[in-house]
């Protein structure tokens, strides 16, 4: 029984290790020019990254080691992997600027993770301060998919600017919903299920476009929410 208990503690870490492994494969595929596969592998790494925490909570095997391991995995799968994908796809054509953008993305991603690790206990669990690094990674991967699919490689500088933008958002103070503790009443459960089925159907037909637009909407949420809050305060101040 004790042996089985120890094996259960390993299970969440296996998902974390799988996320790292997939991130490394993504880097290798990107270096070979297989940009579509490399982009989807980053999304697959996100799936494993999401599973490790949920499995740990379900099996009651959360640990400080698991938390630190997950953080290190994130910098590889959602920091280095998308940065290298970005560089191989567009950055190498722009010399030092391409290198700078890829490097800043990784550096700001590491800062984002470090800040998250030291402030988790102090912040609202329903809110992220700054854009989460997995979201930034998926943003880059999905937009590279679109650029590759529609042969927009000549607009690579635009992609680099978008990547620089999400890198800055990671270290910003903009607030983003975490969806960790979403509670729905019974009527909302049915409506949510129907909505998710419709969204899944659209993603089946237009996978790259659908994911890119969903992630774009989430990325824009932080700045738009901040602008709305500022305008609301101005209106109240005038009154």
CSV table of C-alpha atoms in Angstrom, one decimal:
chain,number,residue,atom,x,y,z
A,1,UNK,CA,0.0,0.0,0.0
A,2,UNK,CA,2.8,2.4,0.8
A,3,UNK,CA,4.5,1.7,-2.5
A,4,UNK,CA,1.2,2.5,-4.3
A,5,UNK,CA,0.9,5.7,-2.4
A,6,UNK,CA,4.4,6.7,-3.5
A,7,UNK,CA,3.5,5.9,-7.1
A,8,UNK,CA,0.5,8.2,-6.9
A,9,UNK,CA,2.8,11.1,-5.9
A,10,UNK,CA,4.8,10.5,-9.1
A,11,UNK,CA,1.7,10.6,-11.4
A,12,UNK,CA,1.3,14.5,-11.5
A,13,UNK,CA,5.0,14.9,-12.1
A,14,UNK,CA,4.8,12.5,-15.0
A,15,UNK,CA,2.3,14.9,-16.7
A,16,UNK,CA,4.7,17.8,-16.0
A,17,UNK,CA,7.6,15.9,-17.5
A,18,UNK,CA,5.5,15.1,-20.5
A,19,UNK,CA,4.8,18.8,-21.0
A,20,UNK,CA,8.6,19.4,-21.0
A,21,UNK,CA,9.2,16.6,-23.4
A,22,UNK,CA,6.6,17.9,-25.8
A,23,UNK,CA,8.0,21.4,-25.5
A,24,UNK,CA,11.5,20.1,-26.5
A,25,UNK,CA,10.0,18.2,-29.5
A,26,UNK,CA,8.3,21.4,-30.5
A,27,UNK,CA,11.7,23.2,-30.6
A,28,UNK,CA,13.2,20.4,-32.7
A,29,UNK,CA,10.3,20.4,-35.2
A,30,UNK,CA,10.5,24.2,-35.4
A,31,UNK,CA,14.2,24.0,-36.2
A,32,UNK,CA,13.3,21.6,-39.1
A,33,UNK,CA,10.8,24.1,-40.5
A,34,UNK,CA,7.8,22.0,-39.4
A,35,UNK,CA,6.0,25.0,-38.0
A,36,UNK,CA,2.4,23.6,-38.1
A,37,UNK,CA,3.4,20.6,-36.0
A,38,UNK,CA,5.5,22.7,-33.7
A,39,UNK,CA,2.6,25.0,-33.0
A,40,UNK,CA,0.1,22.3,-32.2
A,41,UNK,CA,2.7,20.6,-30.0
A,42,UNK,CA,2.7,23.7,-27.8
A,43,UNK,CA,-1.0,23.4,-27.5
A,44,UNK,CA,-0.6,19.7,-26.5
A,45,UNK,CA,1.9,20.7,-23.9
A,46,UNK,CA,-0.8,23.0,-22.4
A,47,UNK,CA,-3.1,20.0,-22.1
A,48,UNK,CA,-0.5,18.1,-20.1
A,49,UNK,CA,0.3,21.2,-18.1
A,50,UNK,CA,-3.3,21.5,-17.1
A,51,UNK,CA,-3.6,17.9,-16.2
A,52,UNK,CA,-0.7,17.8,-13.7
A,53,UNK,CA,-2.3,20.2,-11.3
A,54,UNK,CA,-5.8,18.7,-11.6
A,55,UNK,CA,-4.4,15.2,-11.1
A,56,UNK,CA,-2.5,16.4,-8.0
A,57,UNK,CA,-5.6,17.9,-6.5
A,58,UNK,CA,-7.8,14.9,-7.3
A,59,UNK,CA,-5.3,12.5,-5.7
A,60,UNK,CA,-4.4,14.9,-2.9
A,61,UNK,CA,-0.7,14.7,-3.9
A,62,UNK,CA,0.2,18.4,-4.2
A,63,UNK,CA,3.7,19.2,-3.0
A,64,UNK,CA,6.2,22.1,-3.1
A,65,UNK,CA,8.4,20.0,-5.4
A,66,UNK,CA,5.5,19.6,-7.8
A,67,UNK,CA,4.9,23.4,-7.8
A,68,UNK,CA,8.5,24.2,-8.5
A,69,UNK,CA,8.8,21.5,-11.1
A,70,UNK,CA,5.7,22.8,-12.9
A,71,UNK,CA,7.1,26.3,-12.9
A,72,UNK,CA,10.4,25.1,-14.5
A,73,UNK,CA,8.4,23.1,-17.0
A,74,UNK,CA,6.4,26.2,-18.0
A,75,UNK,CA,9.6,28.2,-18.8
A,76,UNK,CA,10.6,25.4,-21.2
A,77,UNK,CA,7.2,24.6,-22.8
A,78,UNK,CA,5.7,28.1,-22.8
A,79,UNK,CA,8.8,30.2,-22.7
A,80,UNK,CA,11.7,28.7,-24.7
A,81,UNK,CA,9.6,26.6,-27.1
A,82,UNK,CA,7.4,29.4,-28.5
A,83,UNK,CA,10.4,31.8,-28.5
A,84,UNK,CA,12.3,29.4,-30.7
A,85,UNK,CA,9.3,28.7,-32.9
A,86,UNK,CA,8.9,32.5,-33.3
A,87,UNK,CA,12.6,32.9,-34.2
A,88,UNK,CA,12.8,30.1,-36.7
A,89,UNK,CA,9.5,31.2,-38.3
A,90,UNK,CA,10.1,34.9,-38.6
A,91,UNK,CA,12.8,36.2,-36.3
A,92,UNK,CA,15.9,35.0,-38.1
A,93,UNK,CA,15.0,37.3,-41.1
A,94,UNK,CA,15.3,40.4,-38.9
A,95,UNK,CA,18.7,39.9,-37.4
A,96,UNK,CA,19.2,41.3,-33.9
A,97,UNK,CA,15.7,42.5,-33.6
A,98,UNK,CA,14.4,38.9,-34.1
A,99,UNK,CA,16.8,37.7,-31.5
A,100,UNK,CA,15.9,40.5,-29.1
A,101,UNK,CA,12.1,39.8,-29.3
A,102,UNK,CA,12.6,36.1,-28.7
A,103,UNK,CA,14.9,36.7,-25.8
A,104,UNK,CA,12.7,39.3,-24.2
A,105,UNK,CA,9.7,36.9,-24.5
A,106,UNK,CA,11.7,34.3,-22.5
A,107,UNK,CA,13.0,36.8,-19.9
A,108,UNK,CA,9.6,38.4,-19.3
A,109,UNK,CA,8.0,35.0,-19.1
A,110,UNK,CA,10.5,34.0,-16.4
A,111,UNK,CA,9.7,37.2,-14.5
A,112,UNK,CA,6.0,36.5,-14.8
A,113,UNK,CA,6.5,33.0,-13.4
A,114,UNK,CA,8.7,34.2,-10.5
A,115,UNK,CA,6.2,36.9,-9.6
A,116,UNK,CA,3.3,34.4,-9.7
A,117,UNK,CA,5.2,32.0,-7.4
A,118,UNK,CA,5.9,34.6,-4.7
A,119,UNK,CA,2.4,36.2,-4.8
A,120,UNK,CA,0.1,33.2,-5.1
A,121,UNK,CA,-0.9,33.2,-1.5
A,122,UNK,CA,-1.5,37.0,-1.5
A,123,UNK,CA,-3.7,37.4,-4.6
A,124,UNK,CA,-7.3,36.5,-5.5
A,125,UNK,CA,-7.3,32.9,-6.9
A,126,UNK,CA,-9.9,34.0,-9.5
A,127,UNK,CA,-7.6,36.6,-11.0
A,128,UNK,CA,-4.1,36.5,-12.7
A,129,UNK,CA,-2.0,39.6,-12.4
A,130,UNK,CA,-0.4,39.9,-15.9
A,131,UNK,CA,-1.0,37.6,-18.8
A,132,UNK,CA,-0.3,34.0,-17.9
A,133,UNK,CA,2.7,32.6,-19.8
A,134,UNK,CA,0.8,29.5,-21.2
A,135,UNK,CA,-1.7,32.0,-22.8
A,136,UNK,CA,1.1,34.0,-24.3
A,137,UNK,CA,2.6,30.8,-25.7
A,138,UNK,CA,-0.6,29.7,-27.3
A,139,UNK,CA,-1.2,33.2,-28.7
A,140,UNK,CA,2.2,33.0,-30.5
A,141,UNK,CA,1.7,29.4,-31.7
A,142,UNK,CA,-1.8,30.0,-33.1
A,143,UNK,CA,-0.9,33.2,-34.9
A,144,UNK,CA,2.1,31.5,-36.4
A,145,UNK,CA,-0.3,28.8,-37.6
A,146,UNK,CA,-2.4,31.5,-39.3
A,147,UNK,CA,0.5,33.3,-40.8
A,148,UNK,CA,1.8,30.0,-42.2
A,149,UNK,CA,-1.6,28.8,-43.4
A,150,UNK,CA,-2.3,32.0,-45.3
A,151,UNK,CA,1.3,32.5,-46.5
A,152,UNK,CA,1.8,35.8,-44.6
A,153,UNK,CA,5.5,35.2,-43.9
A,154,UNK,CA,6.3,38.5,-45.6
A,155,UNK,CA,4.5,40.2,-42.6
A,156,UNK,CA,6.8,38.6,-40.1
A,157,UNK,CA,7.7,41.9,-38.4
A,158,UNK,CA,4.0,42.2,-37.4
A,159,UNK,CA,4.2,38.8,-35.7
A,160,UNK,CA,7.3,39.9,-33.9
A,161,UNK,CA,5.6,43.1,-32.7
A,162,UNK,CA,2.6,41.0,-31.5
A,163,UNK,CA,5.0,38.7,-29.6
A,164,UNK,CA,6.7,41.7,-28.0
A,165,UNK,CA,3.2,43.0,-27.0
A,166,UNK,CA,2.2,39.8,-25.2
A,167,UNK,CA,5.7,39.6,-23.6
A,168,UNK,CA,5.0,43.1,-22.1
A,169,UNK,CA,1.5,42.1,-21.0
A,170,UNK,CA,3.0,39.2,-19.0
A,171,UNK,CA,4.9,41.6,-16.7
A,172,UNK,CA,2.0,44.2,-16.7
A,173,UNK,CA,-0.5,44.7,-13.8
A,174,UNK,CA,-3.5,44.0,-16.0
A,175,UNK,CA,-5.9,41.6,-14.5
A,176,UNK,CA,-7.1,38.4,-16.2
A,177,UNK,CA,-9.7,35.9,-15.1
A,178,UNK,CA,-8.3,32.6,-14.0
A,179,UNK,CA,-11.4,30.4,-14.2
A,180,UNK,CA,-10.0,28.2,-11.4
A,181,UNK,CA,-13.1,28.4,-9.2
A,182,UNK,CA,-16.0,29.0,-11.6
A,183,UNK,CA,-19.3,28.1,-10.0
A,184,UNK,CA,-22.4,27.8,-12.1
A,185,UNK,CA,-26.0,27.4,-11.1
A,186,UNK,CA,-28.1,24.7,-12.7
A,187,UNK,CA,-29.6,26.9,-15.5
A,188,UNK,CA,-26.1,28.2,-16.4
A,189,UNK,CA,-24.7,24.7,-16.6
A,190,UNK,CA,-27.0,23.8,-19.4
A,191,UNK,CA,-26.4,27.1,-21.3
A,192,UNK,CA,-22.6,26.7,-20.8
A,193,UNK,CA,-22.7,23.2,-22.1
A,194,UNK,CA,-24.6,24.3,-25.3
A,195,UNK,CA,-22.1,27.2,-25.7
A,196,UNK,CA,-19.1,24.9,-25.3
A,197,UNK,CA,-20.6,22.4,-27.9
A,198,UNK,CA,-21.0,25.2,-30.4
A,199,UNK,CA,-17.5,26.5,-29.8
A,200,UNK,CA,-16.1,23.0,-30.1
A,201,UNK,CA,-17.9,22.6,-33.4
A,202,UNK,CA,-16.5,25.8,-34.8
A,203,UNK,CA,-13.0,24.9,-33.6
A,204,UNK,CA,-13.4,21.5,-35.4
A,205,UNK,CA,-14.2,23.4,-38.7
A,206,UNK,CA,-11.7,26.3,-38.2
A,207,UNK,CA,-9.2,25.1,-35.6
A,208,UNK,CA,-6.4,27.6,-36.1
A,209,UNK,CA,-8.7,30.6,-36.7
A,210,UNK,CA,-10.9,29.7,-33.8
A,211,UNK,CA,-8.1,29.3,-31.3
A,212,UNK,CA,-6.4,32.4,-32.5
A,213,UNK,CA,-9.5,34.5,-32.1
A,214,UNK,CA,-10.3,33.1,-28.6
A,215,UNK,CA,-6.8,33.7,-27.4
A,216,UNK,CA,-6.8,37.2,-28.9
A,217,UNK,CA,-10.0,38.0,-27.1
A,218,UNK,CA,-8.5,36.9,-23.8
A,219,UNK,CA,-5.3,38.8,-24.4
A,220,UNK,CA,-7.2,42.0,-25.1
A,221,UNK,CA,-9.4,41.5,-22.0
A,222,UNK,CA,-6.8,42.9,-19.6
A,223,UNK,CA,-6.1,46.2,-21.4
A,224,UNK,CA,-9.8,46.8,-22.3
A,225,UNK,CA,-10.9,46.1,-18.7
A,226,UNK,CA,-8.3,48.6,-17.4
A,227,UNK,CA,-9.6,51.2,-19.9
A,228,UNK,CA,-13.2,50.6,-18.8
A,229,UNK,CA,-12.2,50.9,-15.1
A,230,UNK,CA,-10.4,54.2,-15.8
A,231,UNK,CA,-13.3,55.6,-17.7
A,232,UNK,CA,-15.8,54.5,-15.0
A,233,UNK,CA,-13.7,56.3,-12.3
A,234,UNK,CA,-13.6,59.5,-14.4
A,235,UNK,CA,-17.4,59.5,-14.7
A,236,UNK,CA,-17.8,59.0,-11.0
A,237,UNK,CA,-15.2,61.7,-10.3
A,238,UNK,CA,-17.1,64.2,-12.5
A,239,UNK,CA,-20.4,63.5,-10.6
